[in-house]
Coordinates of C-alpha atoms and ligand atoms in Angstrom, one line a residue:
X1 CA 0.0 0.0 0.0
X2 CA 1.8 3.6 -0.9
X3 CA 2.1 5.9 2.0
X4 CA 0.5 8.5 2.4
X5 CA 1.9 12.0 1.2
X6 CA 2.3 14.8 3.6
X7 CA 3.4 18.3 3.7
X8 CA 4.4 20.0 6.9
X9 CA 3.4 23.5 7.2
X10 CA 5.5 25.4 10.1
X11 CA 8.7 24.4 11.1
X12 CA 9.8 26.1 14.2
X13 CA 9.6 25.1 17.5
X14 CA 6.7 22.2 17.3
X15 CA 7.2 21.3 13.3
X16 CA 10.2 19.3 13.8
X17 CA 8.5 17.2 15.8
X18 CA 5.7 16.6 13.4
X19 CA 8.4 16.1 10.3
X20 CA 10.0 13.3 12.9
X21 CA 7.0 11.5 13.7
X22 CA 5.3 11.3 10.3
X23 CA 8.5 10.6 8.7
X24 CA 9.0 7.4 11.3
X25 CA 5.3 6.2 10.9
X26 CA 5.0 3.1 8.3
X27 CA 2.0 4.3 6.7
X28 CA 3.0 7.9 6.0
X29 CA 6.1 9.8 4.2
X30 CA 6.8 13.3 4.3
X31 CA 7.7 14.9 0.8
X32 CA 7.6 18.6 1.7
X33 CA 7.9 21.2 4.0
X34 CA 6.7 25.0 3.9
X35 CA 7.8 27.4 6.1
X36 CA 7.9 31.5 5.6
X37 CA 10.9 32.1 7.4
X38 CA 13.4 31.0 4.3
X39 CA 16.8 30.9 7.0
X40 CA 14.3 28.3 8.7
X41 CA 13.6 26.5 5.6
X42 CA 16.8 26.1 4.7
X43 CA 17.8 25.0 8.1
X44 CA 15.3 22.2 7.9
X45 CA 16.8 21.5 4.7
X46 CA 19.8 20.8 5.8
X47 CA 19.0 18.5 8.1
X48 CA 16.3 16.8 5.4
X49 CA 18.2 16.9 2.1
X50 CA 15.1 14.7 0.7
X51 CA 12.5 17.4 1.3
X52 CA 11.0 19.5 -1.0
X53 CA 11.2 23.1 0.4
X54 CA 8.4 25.6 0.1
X55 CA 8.5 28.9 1.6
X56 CA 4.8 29.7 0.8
X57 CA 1.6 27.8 0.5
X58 CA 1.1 28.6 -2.9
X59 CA 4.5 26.3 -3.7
X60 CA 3.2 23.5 -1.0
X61 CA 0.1 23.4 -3.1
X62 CA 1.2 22.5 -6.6
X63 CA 3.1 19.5 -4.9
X64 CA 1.0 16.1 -5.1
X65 CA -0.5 15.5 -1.2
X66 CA -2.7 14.0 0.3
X67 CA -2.6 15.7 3.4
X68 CA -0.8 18.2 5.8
X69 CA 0.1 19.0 8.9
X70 CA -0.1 22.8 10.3
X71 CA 2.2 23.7 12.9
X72 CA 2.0 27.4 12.5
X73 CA 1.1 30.6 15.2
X74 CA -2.6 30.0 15.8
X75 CA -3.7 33.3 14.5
X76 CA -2.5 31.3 11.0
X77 CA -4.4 28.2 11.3
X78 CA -7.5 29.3 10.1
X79 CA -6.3 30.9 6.7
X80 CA -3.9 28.0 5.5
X81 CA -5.7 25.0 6.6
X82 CA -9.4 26.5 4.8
X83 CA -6.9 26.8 1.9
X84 CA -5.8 23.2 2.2
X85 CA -9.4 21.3 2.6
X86 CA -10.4 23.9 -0.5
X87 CA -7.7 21.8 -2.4
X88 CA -9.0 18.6 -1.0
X89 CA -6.3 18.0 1.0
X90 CA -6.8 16.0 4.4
X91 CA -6.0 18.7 7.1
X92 CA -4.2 17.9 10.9
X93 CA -4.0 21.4 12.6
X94 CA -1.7 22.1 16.0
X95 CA -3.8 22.8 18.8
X96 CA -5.6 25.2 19.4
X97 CA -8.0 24.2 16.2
X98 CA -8.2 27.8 15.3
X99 CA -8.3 31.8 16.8
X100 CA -11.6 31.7 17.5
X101 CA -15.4 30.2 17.7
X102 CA -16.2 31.3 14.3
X103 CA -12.8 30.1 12.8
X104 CA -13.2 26.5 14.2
X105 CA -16.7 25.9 13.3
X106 CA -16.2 27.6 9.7
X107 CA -13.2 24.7 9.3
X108 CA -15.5 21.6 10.6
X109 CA -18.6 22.6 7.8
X110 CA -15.7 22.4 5.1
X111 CA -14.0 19.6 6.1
X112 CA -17.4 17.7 6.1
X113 CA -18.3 19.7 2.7
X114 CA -15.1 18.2 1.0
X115 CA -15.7 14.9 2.8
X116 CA -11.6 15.2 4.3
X117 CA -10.2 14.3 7.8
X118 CA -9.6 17.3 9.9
X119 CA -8.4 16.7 13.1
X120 CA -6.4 18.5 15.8
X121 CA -3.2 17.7 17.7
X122 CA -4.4 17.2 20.8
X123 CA -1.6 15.2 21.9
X124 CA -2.4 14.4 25.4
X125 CA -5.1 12.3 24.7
X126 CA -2.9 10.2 22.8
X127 CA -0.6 9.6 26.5
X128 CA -0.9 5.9 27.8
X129 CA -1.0 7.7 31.4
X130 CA -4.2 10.0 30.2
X131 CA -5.4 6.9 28.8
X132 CA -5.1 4.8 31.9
X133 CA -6.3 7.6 33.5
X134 CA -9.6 7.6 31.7
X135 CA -9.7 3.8 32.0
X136 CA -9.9 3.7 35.6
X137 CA -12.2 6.8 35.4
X138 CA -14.5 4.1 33.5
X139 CA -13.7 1.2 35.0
X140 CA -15.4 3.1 38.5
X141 CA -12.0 2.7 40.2
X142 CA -12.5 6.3 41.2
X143 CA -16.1 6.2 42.2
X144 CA -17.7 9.7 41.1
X145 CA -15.4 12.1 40.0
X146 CA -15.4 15.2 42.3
X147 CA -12.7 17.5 40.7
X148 CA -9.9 18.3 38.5
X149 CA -6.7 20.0 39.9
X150 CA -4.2 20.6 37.6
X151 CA -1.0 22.1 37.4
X152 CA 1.0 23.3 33.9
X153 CA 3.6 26.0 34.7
X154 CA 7.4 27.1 33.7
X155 CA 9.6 29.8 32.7
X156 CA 7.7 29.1 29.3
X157 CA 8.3 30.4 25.9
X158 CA 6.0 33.3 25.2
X159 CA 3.9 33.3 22.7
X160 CA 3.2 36.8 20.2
X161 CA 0.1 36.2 19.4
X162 CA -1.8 33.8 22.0
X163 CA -2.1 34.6 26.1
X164 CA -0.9 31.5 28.3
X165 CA -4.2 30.3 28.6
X166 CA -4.7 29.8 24.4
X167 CA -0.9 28.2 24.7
X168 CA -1.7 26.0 27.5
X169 CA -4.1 25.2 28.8
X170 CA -5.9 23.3 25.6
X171 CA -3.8 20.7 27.1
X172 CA -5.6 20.4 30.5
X173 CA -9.1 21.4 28.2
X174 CA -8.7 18.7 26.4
X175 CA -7.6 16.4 28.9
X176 CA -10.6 16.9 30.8
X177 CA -12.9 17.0 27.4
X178 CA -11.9 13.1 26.8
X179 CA -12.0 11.8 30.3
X180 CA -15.0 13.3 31.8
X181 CA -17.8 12.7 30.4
X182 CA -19.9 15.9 30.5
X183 CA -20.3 19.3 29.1
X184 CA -18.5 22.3 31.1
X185 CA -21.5 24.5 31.7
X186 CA -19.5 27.7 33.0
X187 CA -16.2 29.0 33.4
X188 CA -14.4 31.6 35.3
X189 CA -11.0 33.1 35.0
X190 CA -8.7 35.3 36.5
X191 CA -5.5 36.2 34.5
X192 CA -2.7 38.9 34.4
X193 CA -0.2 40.1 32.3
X194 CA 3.2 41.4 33.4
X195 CA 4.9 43.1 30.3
X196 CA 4.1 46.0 28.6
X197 CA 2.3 44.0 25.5
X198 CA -1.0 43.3 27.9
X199 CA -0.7 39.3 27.1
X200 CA -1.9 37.4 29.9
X201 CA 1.2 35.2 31.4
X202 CA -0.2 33.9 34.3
X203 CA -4.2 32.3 34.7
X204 CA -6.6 30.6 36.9
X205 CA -9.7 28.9 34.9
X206 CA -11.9 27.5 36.8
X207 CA -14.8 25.3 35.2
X208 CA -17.7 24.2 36.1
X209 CA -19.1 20.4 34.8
X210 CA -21.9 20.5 36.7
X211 CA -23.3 17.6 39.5
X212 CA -20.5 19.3 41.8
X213 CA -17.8 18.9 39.6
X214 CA -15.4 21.3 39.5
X215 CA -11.9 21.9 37.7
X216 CA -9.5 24.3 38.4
X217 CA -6.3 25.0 35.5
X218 CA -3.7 27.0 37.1
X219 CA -1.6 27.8 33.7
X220 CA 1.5 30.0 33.7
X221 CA 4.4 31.3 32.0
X222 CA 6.4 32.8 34.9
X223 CA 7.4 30.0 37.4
X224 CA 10.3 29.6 38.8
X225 CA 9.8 25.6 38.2
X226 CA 8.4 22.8 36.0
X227 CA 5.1 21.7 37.4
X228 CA 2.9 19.5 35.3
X229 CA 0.7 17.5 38.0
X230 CA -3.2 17.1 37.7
X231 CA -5.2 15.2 40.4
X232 CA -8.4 13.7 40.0
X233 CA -10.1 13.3 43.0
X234 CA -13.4 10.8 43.0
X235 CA -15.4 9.4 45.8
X236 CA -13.2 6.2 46.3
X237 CA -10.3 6.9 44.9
X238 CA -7.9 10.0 43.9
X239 CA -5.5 9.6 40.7
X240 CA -1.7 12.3 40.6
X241 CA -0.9 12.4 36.9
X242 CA 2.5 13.8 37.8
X243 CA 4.2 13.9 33.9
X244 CA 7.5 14.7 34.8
X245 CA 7.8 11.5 36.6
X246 CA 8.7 9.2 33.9
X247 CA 8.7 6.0 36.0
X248 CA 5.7 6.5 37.9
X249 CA 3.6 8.9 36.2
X250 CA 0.0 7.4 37.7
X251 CA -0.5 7.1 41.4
X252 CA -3.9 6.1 42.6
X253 CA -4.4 7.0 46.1
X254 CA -6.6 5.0 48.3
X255 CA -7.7 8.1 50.3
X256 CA -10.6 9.9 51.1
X257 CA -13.6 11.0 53.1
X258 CA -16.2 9.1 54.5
X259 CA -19.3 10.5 56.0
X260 CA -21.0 9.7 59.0
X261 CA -25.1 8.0 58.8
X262 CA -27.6 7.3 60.6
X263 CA -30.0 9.8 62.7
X264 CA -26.6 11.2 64.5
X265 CA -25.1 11.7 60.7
X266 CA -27.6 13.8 59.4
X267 CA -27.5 16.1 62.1
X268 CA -23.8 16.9 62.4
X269 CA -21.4 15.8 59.8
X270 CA -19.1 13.4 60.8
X271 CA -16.2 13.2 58.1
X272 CA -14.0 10.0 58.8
X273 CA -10.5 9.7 57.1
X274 CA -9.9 6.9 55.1
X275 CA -6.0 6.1 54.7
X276 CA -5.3 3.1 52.4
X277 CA -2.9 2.2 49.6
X278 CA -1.1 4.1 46.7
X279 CA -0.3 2.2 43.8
X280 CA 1.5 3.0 40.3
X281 CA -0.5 1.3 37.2
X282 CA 1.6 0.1 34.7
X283 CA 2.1 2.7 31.9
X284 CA 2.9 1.4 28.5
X285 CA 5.9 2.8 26.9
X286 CA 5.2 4.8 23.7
X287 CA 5.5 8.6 22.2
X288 CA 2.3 10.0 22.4
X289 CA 3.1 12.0 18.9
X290 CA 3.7 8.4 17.2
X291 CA 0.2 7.3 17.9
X292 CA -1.7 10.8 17.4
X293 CA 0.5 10.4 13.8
X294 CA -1.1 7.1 13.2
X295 CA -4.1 7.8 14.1
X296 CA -4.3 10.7 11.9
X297 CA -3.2 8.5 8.7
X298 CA -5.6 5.6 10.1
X299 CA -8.7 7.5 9.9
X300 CA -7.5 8.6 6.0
X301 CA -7.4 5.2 5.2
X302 CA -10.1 4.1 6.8
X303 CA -12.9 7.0 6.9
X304 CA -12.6 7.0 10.6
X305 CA -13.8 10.2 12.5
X306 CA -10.7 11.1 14.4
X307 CA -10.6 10.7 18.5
X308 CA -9.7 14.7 18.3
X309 CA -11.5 15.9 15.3
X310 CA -12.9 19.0 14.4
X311 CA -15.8 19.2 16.6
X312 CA -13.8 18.2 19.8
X313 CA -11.1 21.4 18.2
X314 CA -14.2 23.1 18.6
X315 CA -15.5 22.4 22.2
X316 CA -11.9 23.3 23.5
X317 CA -11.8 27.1 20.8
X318 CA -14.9 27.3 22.8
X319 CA -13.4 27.3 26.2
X320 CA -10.9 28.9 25.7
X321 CA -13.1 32.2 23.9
X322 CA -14.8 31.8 27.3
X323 CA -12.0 32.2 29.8
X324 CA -10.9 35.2 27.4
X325 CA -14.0 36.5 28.2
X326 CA -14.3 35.8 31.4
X327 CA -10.4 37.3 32.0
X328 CA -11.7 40.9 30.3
X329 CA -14.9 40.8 32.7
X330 CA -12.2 40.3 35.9
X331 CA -13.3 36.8 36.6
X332 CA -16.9 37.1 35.6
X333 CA -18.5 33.6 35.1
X334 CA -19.4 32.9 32.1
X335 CA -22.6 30.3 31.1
X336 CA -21.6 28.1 27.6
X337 CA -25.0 27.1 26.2
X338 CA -24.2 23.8 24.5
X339 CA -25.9 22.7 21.4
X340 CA -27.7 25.9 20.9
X341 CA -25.5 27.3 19.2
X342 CA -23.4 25.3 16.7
X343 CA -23.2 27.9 13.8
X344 CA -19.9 29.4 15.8
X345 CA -21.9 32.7 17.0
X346 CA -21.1 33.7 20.5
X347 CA -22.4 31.4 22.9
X348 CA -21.4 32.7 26.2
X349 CA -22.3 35.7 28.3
X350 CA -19.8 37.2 30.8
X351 CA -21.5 38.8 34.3
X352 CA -18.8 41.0 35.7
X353 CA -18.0 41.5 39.2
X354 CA -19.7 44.7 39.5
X355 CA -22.8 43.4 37.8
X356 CA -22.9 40.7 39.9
X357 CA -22.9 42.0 43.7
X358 CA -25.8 44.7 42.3
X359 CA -28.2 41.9 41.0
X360 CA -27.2 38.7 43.0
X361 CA -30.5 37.3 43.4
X362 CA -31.2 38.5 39.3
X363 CA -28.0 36.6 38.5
X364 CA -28.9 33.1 40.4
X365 CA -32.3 33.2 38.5
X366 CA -30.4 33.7 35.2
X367 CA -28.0 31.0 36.5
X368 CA -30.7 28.9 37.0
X369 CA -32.5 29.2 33.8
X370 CA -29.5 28.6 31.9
X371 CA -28.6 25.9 33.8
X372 CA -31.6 24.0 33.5
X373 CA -31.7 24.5 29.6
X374 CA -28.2 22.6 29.5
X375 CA -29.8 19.2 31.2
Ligands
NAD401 N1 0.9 19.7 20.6 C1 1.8 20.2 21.4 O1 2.2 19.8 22.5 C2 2.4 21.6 21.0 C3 3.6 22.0 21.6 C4 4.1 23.3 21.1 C5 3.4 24.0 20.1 N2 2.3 23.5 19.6 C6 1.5 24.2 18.6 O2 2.3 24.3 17.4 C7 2.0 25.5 16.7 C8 3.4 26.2 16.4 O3 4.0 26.5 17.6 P1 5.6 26.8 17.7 O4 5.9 26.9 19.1 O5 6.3 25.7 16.9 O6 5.7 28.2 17.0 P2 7.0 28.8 16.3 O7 6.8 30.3 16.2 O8 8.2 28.3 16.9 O9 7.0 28.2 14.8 C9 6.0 28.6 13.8 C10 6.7 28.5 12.5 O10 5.6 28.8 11.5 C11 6.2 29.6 10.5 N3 5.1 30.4 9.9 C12 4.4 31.4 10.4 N4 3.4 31.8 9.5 C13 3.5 31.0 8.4 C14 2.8 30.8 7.3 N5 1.7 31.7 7.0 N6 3.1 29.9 6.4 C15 4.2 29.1 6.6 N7 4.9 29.1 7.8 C16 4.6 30.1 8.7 C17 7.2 30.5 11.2 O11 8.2 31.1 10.3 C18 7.8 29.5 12.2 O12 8.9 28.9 11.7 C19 1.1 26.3 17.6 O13 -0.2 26.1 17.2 C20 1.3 25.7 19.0 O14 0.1 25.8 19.8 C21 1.8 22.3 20.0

């Protein structure tokens, strides 16, 4: 069976990545790569004297493909991959799916328009540890899930023309998207930029699933240290995703609350501790790029819809317009109305601070009605 053809769009930072994994997967070979920086492009080509080298789309496109890969700043991903499904191409896009609500849904009705795979590089849901994760999650190990505490901050690379929360956190977003199985509802965050260009470079995003469960993202450019640890806590059983531990990335903890019964229970709470075992699931070895690769070429071959496809791009864009949002309004929640509103319009409406300590009693009726319309 010939492999499929691909072009790379985007070599800086992330693209070598992409030109490494596709170029090691069996079912795939990359044949070009496009990149508008030329000193980049020919640094590439040095190191890839097989490549075709393109230094602008219009080049790329003339080349016979069957599909690309877009690893360029996500204020770019909606112009070059809506010019790559119009030539029929199948289109993988770096996460975030796109700059916006709008963008994202605009991609999905083309890709199903030209019948093509578009999917997004979520990568995380491609981890064995997220994966285990999510299979305990299933299995019940955990009982009921009762929040999300995660963790993703460095000295990190900053980013012209996202905020932290659009460079990181679709991580956790997406995390969270594939192992919980409900719909945020509302979100709230609280961010802050310390430069002069007004980009947010620390954040707190705090989502709400609904049925008490809660997530908190705590995403920032500026620490002093790596930290990439999420916990999710459940009824039974609590789960420490800690990634920079590469022997023992999984620990389930055996801990938790109990509460009291009986007559005496319900009328004071009586909490009892319960201490028991931690344990490290086995994580299967394996680059979580290699699989989201394979994946990718799989559900070409195949007509699959891809784990992270367009619409899934979409819920996280969503998200992540809503914290934005909900950062200008000082922390003001804001309500997603799922299902709605699929035509990419605005779905969410911000109540600032202000707003809300004049009209609380206004705002927990409004709550309330748009909670109940997301059941
Ligand atoms: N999946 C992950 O874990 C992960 C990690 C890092 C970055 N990313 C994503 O990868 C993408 C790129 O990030 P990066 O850190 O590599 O950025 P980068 O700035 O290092 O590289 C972007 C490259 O794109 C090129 N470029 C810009 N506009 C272009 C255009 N119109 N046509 C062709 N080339 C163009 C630039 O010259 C540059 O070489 C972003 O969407 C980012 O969110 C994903």
């Amino acid at each position: 069976m010939e492999k499929l053809k691909v072009g790379i769009i985007g070599c800086g930072y992330w693209g070598p990545n992409l030109i490494r994994n596709f170029t090691a997967c069996p079912t795939t070979e990359v044949v070009a790569v496009c990149d508008a920086n030329p000193a980049r492009l020919a640094t590439i080509g040095q190191n890839h004297n097989h490549l075709k080298l393109a230094c602008s789309l219009d080049e790329l496109l003339e080349l016979p493909l069957d599909a690309v890969a877009i690893a360029t700043p996500v204020s770019t991903h909606f112009p070059i991959a809506e010019r790559c499904l119009e030539a029929g191409l199948h289109v993988l896009v770096e996460k975030p799916l796109a700059a916006n609500v709008h963008e994202a849904q605009a991609l999905i009705n083309l890709a199903d328009h030209h019948k093509r795979v578009l999917m997004v590089d979520h990568t995380y849901l491609f981890n064995n540890a997220v994966r285990k994760i999510k299979e305990l999650l299933e299995y019940g190990e955990l009982g009921e899930l009762y929040y999300i505490d995660s963790i993703r901050i460095n000295l990190g690379l900053f980013q012209h023309d996202i905020n932290v929360v659009w460079d990181l956190a679709p991580h956790d977003l997406s995390i969270a998207d594939y192992v919980v199985d409900f719909e945020a509802r509302s979100i709230s965050a609280w961010g802050c930029s310390h430069t002069n260009r007004g980009t947010e470079d620390i954040a707190y995003v705090n989502v709400d699933y609904g049925d008490q469960m809660l997530a908190n993202f705590h995403v920032n450019w500026l620490s002093p240290v790596k930290i990439r640890q999420m916990i999710f806590a459940g009824s039974r059983k609590s789960v420490v995703f800690n990634e920079l531990n590469t022997t023992e990335p999984v620990k389930v903890y055996d801990r938790g609350i109990e509460l009291g019964s009986g007559v005496e229970g319900r009328h004071k709470l009586l909490v009892g501790y319960r201490t028991g075992d931690v344990w490290s699931p086995h994580i299967e070895a394996g680059e979580a790029l290699q699989s989201m690769v394979a994946h990718f070429a799989e559900c070409i071959r195949e007509g699959k819809t891809p784990l992270s496809d367009g619409r899934m791009g979409l819920r996280v864009t969503r998200l992540l317009d809503a914290a934005n949002r909900s950062i200008r309004a000082q922390g003001g929640r804001v309500v997603l109305s799922h299902g709605a509103n699929h035509n990419g319009n605005s779905d969410a409406s911000a109540i600032g601070p202000l707003e809300r300590n004049q009209d609380r009693a206004g705002r927990q009726a409004r709550s309330r009605l748009d909670y109940s319309l997301l059941r």
